[in-house]
Amino acid sequence: MLRAMWVTATFFALLPAVIVVPIQFIDARDADMAREIESSGAAPRPVVEIRQKVDRWRTGFSVDEQAVTYRTDRGTASAELHGYDQSAVVREEEGWFVVHDGDRQYVYVTADGGDGFLAEDFRSALDGEFDDVHRVADIWIGGWALVGFGLLSLLSLGRTRQGSTSGVRAAAPPILYVLGAAAFVGLAYGLSFPLGA
């Protein structure tokens, strides 16, 4: 019974964590970038053109990348856009496409001019648009992970009392559980870089 409960608790913790944790790392880096731009006092630049890369998934089409050409004091420059999660797909077809009315928008760019946010996405990154969602997800994942750890500890303790294993061996599963959780966070952090690129 305890074993089945432990498997269930681990499943409830792991399933959302696979999706949520890498996204949290991506959003955190975007927020840091937005704060850095804000602290530099950079003014928004008028957009010349926004280009959108559309990819096809099993569930439909989605925005994979966005880039912007903007005006500078010396002409124009290009930057990779961030924080565009809410962007609508321009065309349900794979490839690069120009966003309609993109030239009516403004972009905030980093000091080197290579990365930036459209004005609305910039404000969302500064305001922590998804902070509440992330907080709820952390409570859910952390809560079920703690339940799983507790159940695994009870299983190990029960085996020790029954004399089926030594105390040292009984301590191994809970320790490995914690190490596995730490390794998962590290893996999620590493995955967040290609996913957020």
XYZ file of C-alpha atoms in Angstrom, residues 3-124:
122
model
C 4.674 1.575 -2.180
C 1.662 2.391 -4.380
C 1.140 5.671 -2.516
C 4.828 6.546 -2.980
C 4.663 5.872 -6.743
C 1.531 8.057 -6.986
C 3.087 10.941 -5.022
C 6.275 10.802 -7.120
C 4.228 10.813 -10.322
C 2.206 13.857 -9.183
C 5.443 15.708 -8.391
C 7.405 14.690 -11.489
C 4.798 15.157 -14.211
C 4.294 18.942 -13.791
C 7.936 19.448 -12.816
C 9.138 18.237 -16.236
C 7.228 21.117 -17.837
C 7.239 23.828 -15.182
C 10.800 23.841 -13.827
C 12.619 24.560 -17.141
C 10.062 27.295 -17.907
C 10.749 28.871 -14.512
C 14.464 29.071 -15.276
C 13.710 30.661 -18.666
C 11.336 33.221 -17.129
C 13.865 34.038 -14.403
C 16.575 34.782 -16.985
C 14.142 36.910 -18.994
C 13.223 38.868 -15.857
C 16.911 39.440 -15.055
C 17.507 40.660 -18.608
C 14.522 43.033 -18.421
C 15.722 44.470 -15.094
C 19.191 44.961 -16.562
C 17.722 46.872 -19.514
C 15.583 48.972 -17.166
C 18.514 49.796 -14.891
C 20.548 50.944 -17.892
C 17.906 53.561 -18.666
C 17.676 52.434 -22.298
C 14.908 54.071 -24.301
C 12.588 51.955 -26.454
C 13.511 51.739 -30.106
C 10.975 51.924 -32.957
C 10.485 48.612 -34.734
C 11.064 48.277 -38.472
C 10.005 44.636 -38.806
C 9.220 41.598 -36.657
C 9.888 38.134 -38.041
C 8.411 34.997 -36.568
C 9.538 31.390 -36.970
C 6.585 28.998 -36.873
C 7.018 25.297 -36.103
C 4.488 22.504 -36.295
C 3.796 20.282 -33.286
C 1.354 17.445 -32.776
C -1.004 19.880 -31.058
C -0.744 22.453 -33.846
C 1.481 25.378 -34.811
C 3.479 27.484 -32.351
C 5.997 30.326 -32.320
C 9.516 28.909 -32.055
C 11.532 32.115 -32.445
C 11.013 35.839 -32.984
C 13.473 38.403 -34.249
C 13.192 42.133 -34.710
C 14.788 44.785 -36.878
C 14.748 48.179 -35.156
C 15.927 51.709 -35.771
C 19.106 53.023 -34.184
C 20.899 56.375 -34.321
C 23.056 54.960 -37.106
C 20.436 53.099 -39.101
C 18.977 49.709 -38.233
C 19.982 46.638 -36.220
C 18.538 43.202 -35.430
C 17.896 41.441 -32.134
C 16.495 38.177 -30.845
C 13.210 38.671 -28.996
C 12.384 37.122 -25.617
C 9.238 36.729 -23.533
C 6.916 36.285 -26.508
C 4.977 33.317 -25.036
C 1.619 34.974 -25.706
C 2.364 35.826 -29.341
C -0.206 34.618 -31.853
C 0.953 32.523 -34.794
C 1.079 34.667 -37.931
C 0.409 31.801 -40.331
C -0.338 28.119 -39.774
C 2.604 27.038 -41.855
C 6.216 26.193 -41.041
C 8.819 28.851 -41.772
C 9.733 32.487 -41.143
C 7.030 35.128 -41.599
C 6.734 38.884 -41.124
C 4.348 39.952 -38.343
C 1.570 42.249 -39.547
C 1.722 45.772 -38.072
C 5.028 44.955 -36.374
C 6.394 48.339 -37.434
C 3.936 50.043 -35.070
C 5.632 48.613 -31.996
C 8.666 49.457 -29.868
C 11.462 47.254 -28.580
C 13.738 47.451 -25.536
C 17.177 46.016 -26.236
C 20.218 45.046 -24.188
C 23.392 47.124 -24.138
C 24.944 45.072 -26.944
C 21.734 45.354 -28.989
C 21.518 41.602 -29.626
C 18.552 40.715 -27.398
C 15.367 42.455 -26.415
C 11.665 42.562 -25.634
C 8.715 44.146 -27.330
C 7.320 46.879 -25.064
C 4.375 44.815 -23.757
C 6.526 41.747 -23.116
C 9.119 43.948 -21.411
C 6.561 45.220 -18.903
C 5.266 41.669 -18.337
